[in-house]
Amino acid sequence: MEKIPFVTKEQVEEIVKKYPTPFHIYDEKGIRENARKLKQAFSWNKGFKEYFAVKATPNPSIIKILHEEGCGTDCSSMAELVLSDKLGIRGNDIMFSSNDTPDEEFAFADKIGATINLDDITHIPFVKKACGKIPKRISCRFNPGGVFTLGESKEGFQVMDNPGDAKYGMTKDQLLEAYATLKNEGAEEFGMHAFLASNTISNDYYPALAKILFSLAVEIKEKTGVQLSFINLSGGVGIAYSPDKEPNDILKIGEGVKKVYEEVLVPAGMGDVEIYTELGRFMLAPYGHLITKAIHEKHTYKEYIGVDACASNLMRPAIYGAYHHITVLGKENAPLDHVYDVTGSLCENCDKFAVDRKLPEIEIGDYLAIHDTGAHGFAMGYNYNGRLWSAELLLREDGEVTLIRRAQTIDDYFATLEGFWDVV
């Protein structure tokens, strides 16, 4: 699949007159269209709701757009709960899925009516003490253990993950005990949640996960008398970071889940169970670019292009070796006849956006669009080497560009150092 940037060289040249590189920019039109397509894919389920994973892109302007498209929020910390609350997102529009959670976060989640998703059976008495009661509506997180695999290709398994090594969720026996306990403690509405694999490029992942959870839901009903009101398929539906991969088809995924729903839940008298998703990467990643400028070139044992962004702006290539496609703006149709390492300025050799990447000839001053940074891009930023967080911009549907987070300043960086300016 061809990777085409949603901004042109000419647009960027105008933008940098006001907002210098590097910056993250998001495409409002693409975000809205994708949210509507997801809703269409699950329109067969009358209670369907997407709870956007705030951790992926915690910017209020972005979350407001998604909320306007009918999405709730999935939160995992106090800050994410407060962000949602400030935007007027409360009650059943929030799922609070966290682990090793402080009691004040459970208490605040309950105060604003969020649905608490329990990560462990020991959290039942913890939540009761923190909130003064067991909430009437509550969810439990399931971990099936073992190794999860799905399908094979010439390269090996399409999806392979190891839930047994994950710190999240309860065993099946714990889950059954938890629902029975919660029912006895006065809970009235129950849900289930699970996350088995990350960034799957397979239309079969959600249906396979759904079959596991739907079958377990029937067993829970039979063994505990608890009938689930909702099942949260969590995240894991990924994107095609490299152009040689075929992206997921969310409409096919929705149809696959519907088929399993009708095979497993409907015959068990559970045809009113609401389906939730908790997508972050799928919702936002393709609709964000990191725009950076080539400022240095180096010719040693390899050919290097140094840009004004670094791993502080986009951590994934440095820590995971993750591929992010790069377009040299204005040279989209030029031959890929040069091989570069594209690097940032950090004092770490892993600070590279690309290694041995075939690209057009890059000249000092060229602008590069690093693709698929709309999720887990800015959100994972940090201040190593004293590098500052970049601005975030929004390309509106009408073509206007809006600043939705200013760039961090040196004064911001030093602001939390108590008494610093008194001693320098």
Short mmCIF file of N, CA and C in Angstrom, two decimals, residues 202-276:
data_model
loop_
_atom_site.label_atom_id
_atom_site.label_comp_id
_atom_site.label_asym_id
_atom_site.label_seq_id
_atom_site.Cartn_x
_atom_site.Cartn_y
_atom_site.Cartn_z
N SER A 202 -4.03 -8.51 10.85
CA SER A 202 -4.81 -9.69 10.50
C SER A 202 -6.27 -9.40 10.76
N ASN A 203 -7.11 -9.64 9.78
CA ASN A 203 -8.55 -9.46 9.97
C ASN A 203 -9.15 -10.54 10.86
N ASP A 204 -8.35 -11.56 11.21
CA ASP A 204 -8.85 -12.69 12.00
C ASP A 204 -8.64 -12.52 13.50
N TYR A 205 -7.84 -11.52 13.91
CA TYR A 205 -7.51 -11.41 15.33
C TYR A 205 -8.73 -11.14 16.20
N TYR A 206 -9.47 -10.09 15.90
CA TYR A 206 -10.64 -9.76 16.72
C TYR A 206 -11.66 -10.90 16.76
N PRO A 207 -12.00 -11.51 15.63
CA PRO A 207 -12.93 -12.65 15.70
C PRO A 207 -12.41 -13.80 16.55
N ALA A 208 -11.11 -14.08 16.48
CA ALA A 208 -10.54 -15.16 17.30
C ALA A 208 -10.61 -14.81 18.78
N LEU A 209 -10.26 -13.57 19.12
CA LEU A 209 -10.37 -13.12 20.51
C LEU A 209 -11.82 -13.14 20.96
N ALA A 210 -12.72 -12.68 20.09
CA ALA A 210 -14.14 -12.65 20.43
C ALA A 210 -14.66 -14.04 20.75
N LYS A 211 -14.23 -15.04 19.99
CA LYS A 211 -14.71 -16.40 20.24
C LYS A 211 -14.28 -16.88 21.62
N ILE A 212 -13.05 -16.55 22.01
CA ILE A 212 -12.56 -16.92 23.34
C ILE A 212 -13.42 -16.25 24.42
N LEU A 213 -13.65 -14.96 24.28
CA LEU A 213 -14.38 -14.22 25.30
C LEU A 213 -15.87 -14.55 25.30
N PHE A 214 -16.45 -14.72 24.13
CA PHE A 214 -17.88 -15.06 24.07
C PHE A 214 -18.14 -16.43 24.70
N SER A 215 -17.26 -17.40 24.41
CA SER A 215 -17.42 -18.74 24.99
C SER A 215 -17.26 -18.69 26.51
N LEU A 216 -16.32 -17.90 26.97
CA LEU A 216 -16.12 -17.75 28.40
C LEU A 216 -17.32 -17.06 29.04
N ALA A 217 -17.91 -16.09 28.36
CA ALA A 217 -19.08 -15.40 28.90
C ALA A 217 -20.23 -16.37 29.13
N VAL A 218 -20.42 -17.32 28.22
CA VAL A 218 -21.46 -18.34 28.38
C VAL A 218 -21.16 -19.20 29.59
N GLU A 219 -19.88 -19.57 29.75
CA GLU A 219 -19.48 -20.39 30.91
C GLU A 219 -19.69 -19.63 32.22
N ILE A 220 -19.38 -18.34 32.23
CA ILE A 220 -19.59 -17.53 33.43
C ILE A 220 -21.06 -17.51 33.81
N LYS A 221 -21.91 -17.37 32.83
CA LYS A 221 -23.35 -17.36 33.09
C LYS A 221 -23.80 -18.70 33.68
N GLU A 222 -23.31 -19.78 33.11
CA GLU A 222 -23.71 -21.12 33.57
C GLU A 222 -23.21 -21.42 34.97
N LYS A 223 -21.99 -20.98 35.30
CA LYS A 223 -21.37 -21.36 36.57
C LYS A 223 -21.61 -20.38 37.71
N THR A 224 -21.87 -19.11 37.39
CA THR A 224 -22.02 -18.12 38.46
C THR A 224 -23.38 -17.43 38.44
N GLY A 225 -24.14 -17.59 37.36
CA GLY A 225 -25.40 -16.89 37.24
C GLY A 225 -25.25 -15.44 36.83
N VAL A 226 -24.01 -15.00 36.59
CA VAL A 226 -23.74 -13.63 36.17
C VAL A 226 -23.84 -13.55 34.65
N GLN A 227 -24.73 -12.71 34.15
CA GLN A 227 -24.81 -12.49 32.71
C GLN A 227 -24.15 -11.16 32.38
N LEU A 228 -23.13 -11.22 31.55
CA LEU A 228 -22.39 -10.01 31.21
C LEU A 228 -23.25 -9.07 30.38
N SER A 229 -23.10 -7.77 30.67
CA SER A 229 -23.78 -6.75 29.89
C SER A 229 -22.93 -6.29 28.71
N PHE A 230 -21.60 -6.34 28.88
CA PHE A 230 -20.72 -5.89 27.81
C PHE A 230 -19.42 -6.70 27.80
N ILE A 231 -18.85 -6.79 26.62
CA ILE A 231 -17.55 -7.44 26.44
C ILE A 231 -16.67 -6.49 25.66
N ASN A 232 -15.53 -6.16 26.25
CA ASN A 232 -14.58 -5.20 25.68
C ASN A 232 -13.45 -5.98 25.00
N LEU A 233 -13.38 -5.88 23.68
CA LEU A 233 -12.34 -6.58 22.92
C LEU A 233 -10.99 -5.89 23.01
N SER A 234 -10.94 -4.79 23.71
CA SER A 234 -9.70 -4.06 23.94
C SER A 234 -9.09 -3.58 22.63
N GLY A 235 -7.75 -3.49 22.58
CA GLY A 235 -7.06 -3.01 21.38
C GLY A 235 -6.42 -4.14 20.63
N GLY A 236 -5.28 -3.85 20.01
CA GLY A 236 -4.53 -4.89 19.32
C GLY A 236 -4.71 -4.91 17.82
N VAL A 237 -5.78 -4.28 17.32
CA VAL A 237 -5.95 -4.17 15.86
C VAL A 237 -4.97 -3.11 15.39
N GLY A 238 -4.01 -3.52 14.56
CA GLY A 238 -2.91 -2.64 14.23
C GLY A 238 -3.03 -1.95 12.89
N ILE A 239 -1.91 -1.38 12.48
CA ILE A 239 -1.83 -0.69 11.19
C ILE A 239 -0.62 -1.22 10.43
N ALA A 240 -0.62 -0.99 9.14
CA ALA A 240 0.50 -1.39 8.29
C ALA A 240 1.53 -0.26 8.28
N TYR A 241 2.56 -0.39 9.10
CA TYR A 241 3.58 0.66 9.16
C TYR A 241 4.40 0.73 7.88
N SER A 242 4.66 -0.42 7.26
CA SER A 242 5.46 -0.43 6.04
C SER A 242 4.56 -0.58 4.82
N PRO A 243 4.95 0.00 3.69
CA PRO A 243 4.07 0.01 2.52
C PRO A 243 3.88 -1.35 1.87
N ASP A 244 4.70 -2.33 2.24
CA ASP A 244 4.54 -3.67 1.64
C ASP A 244 3.50 -4.51 2.38
N LYS A 245 2.93 -3.97 3.46
CA LYS A 245 1.92 -4.70 4.22
C LYS A 245 0.52 -4.25 3.81
N GLU A 246 -0.41 -5.20 3.85
CA GLU A 246 -1.80 -4.90 3.54
C GLU A 246 -2.50 -4.48 4.82
N PRO A 247 -3.13 -3.30 4.86
CA PRO A 247 -3.78 -2.86 6.10
C PRO A 247 -5.00 -3.70 6.45
N ASN A 248 -5.37 -3.66 7.72
CA ASN A 248 -6.58 -4.33 8.16
C ASN A 248 -7.81 -3.72 7.49
N ASP A 249 -8.82 -4.55 7.30
CA ASP A 249 -10.11 -4.10 6.78
C ASP A 249 -11.11 -4.16 7.93
N ILE A 250 -11.41 -3.01 8.52
CA ILE A 250 -12.23 -2.99 9.72
C ILE A 250 -13.65 -3.49 9.44
N LEU A 251 -14.14 -3.33 8.21
CA LEU A 251 -15.47 -3.84 7.88
C LEU A 251 -15.50 -5.36 7.92
N LYS A 252 -14.44 -5.99 7.40
CA LYS A 252 -14.33 -7.46 7.47
C LYS A 252 -14.17 -7.92 8.91
N ILE A 253 -13.42 -7.16 9.69
CA ILE A 253 -13.23 -7.51 11.11
C ILE A 253 -14.56 -7.47 11.84
N GLY A 254 -15.33 -6.42 11.60
CA GLY A 254 -16.65 -6.31 12.23
C GLY A 254 -17.56 -7.45 11.84
N GLU A 255 -17.53 -7.85 10.58
CA GLU A 255 -18.34 -8.99 10.12
C GLU A 255 -17.89 -10.28 10.78
N GLY A 256 -16.57 -10.44 10.95
CA GLY A 256 -16.05 -11.64 11.60
C GLY A 256 -16.50 -11.76 13.04
N VAL A 257 -16.51 -10.64 13.76
CA VAL A 257 -16.97 -10.64 15.15
C VAL A 257 -18.48 -10.92 15.20
N LYS A 258 -19.23 -10.35 14.27
CA LYS A 258 -20.68 -10.58 14.21
C LYS A 258 -20.99 -12.07 14.03
N LYS A 259 -20.23 -12.73 13.16
CA LYS A 259 -20.45 -14.15 12.89
C LYS A 259 -20.27 -14.97 14.17
N VAL A 260 -19.21 -14.68 14.91
CA VAL A 260 -18.95 -15.41 16.16
C VAL A 260 -20.02 -15.08 17.20
N TYR A 261 -20.42 -13.83 17.25
CA TYR A 261 -21.48 -13.38 18.17
C TYR A 261 -22.75 -14.20 17.95
N GLU A 262 -23.11 -14.35 16.69
CA GLU A 262 -24.34 -15.08 16.36
C GLU A 262 -24.19 -16.59 16.58
N GLU A 263 -22.97 -17.10 16.50
CA GLU A 263 -22.72 -18.53 16.71
C GLU A 263 -22.67 -18.89 18.19
N VAL A 264 -22.16 -17.98 19.02
CA VAL A 264 -21.89 -18.33 20.43
C VAL A 264 -22.87 -17.66 21.39
N LEU A 265 -23.04 -16.36 21.31
CA LEU A 265 -23.83 -15.64 22.31
C LEU A 265 -25.34 -15.74 22.07
N VAL A 266 -25.75 -15.58 20.84
CA VAL A 266 -27.20 -15.57 20.56
C VAL A 266 -27.88 -16.87 20.99
N PRO A 267 -27.33 -18.05 20.65
CA PRO A 267 -27.98 -19.29 21.08
C PRO A 267 -28.04 -19.46 22.60
N ALA A 268 -27.12 -18.75 23.31
CA ALA A 268 -27.09 -18.85 24.77
C ALA A 268 -28.01 -17.82 25.43
N GLY A 269 -28.82 -17.14 24.63
CA GLY A 269 -29.72 -16.14 25.19
C GLY A 269 -29.01 -14.88 25.60
N MET A 270 -27.86 -14.60 24.96
CA MET A 270 -27.05 -13.43 25.32
C MET A 270 -26.91 -12.49 24.12
N GLY A 271 -27.96 -12.36 23.35
CA GLY A 271 -27.92 -11.54 22.14
C GLY A 271 -28.02 -10.05 22.38
N ASP A 272 -28.05 -9.64 23.66
CA ASP A 272 -28.09 -8.21 23.95
C ASP A 272 -26.78 -7.70 24.54
N VAL A 273 -25.72 -8.54 24.53
CA VAL A 273 -24.42 -8.13 25.07
C VAL A 273 -23.83 -7.03 24.18
N GLU A 274 -23.40 -5.93 24.82
CA GLU A 274 -22.80 -4.83 24.07
C GLU A 274 -21.32 -5.11 23.81
N ILE A 275 -20.87 -4.74 22.62
CA ILE A 275 -19.47 -4.94 22.25
C ILE A 275 -18.75 -3.60 22.30
N TYR A 276 -17.60 -3.58 22.98
CA TYR A 276 -16.77 -2.39 23.07
C TYR A 276 -15.41 -2.67 22.45
#
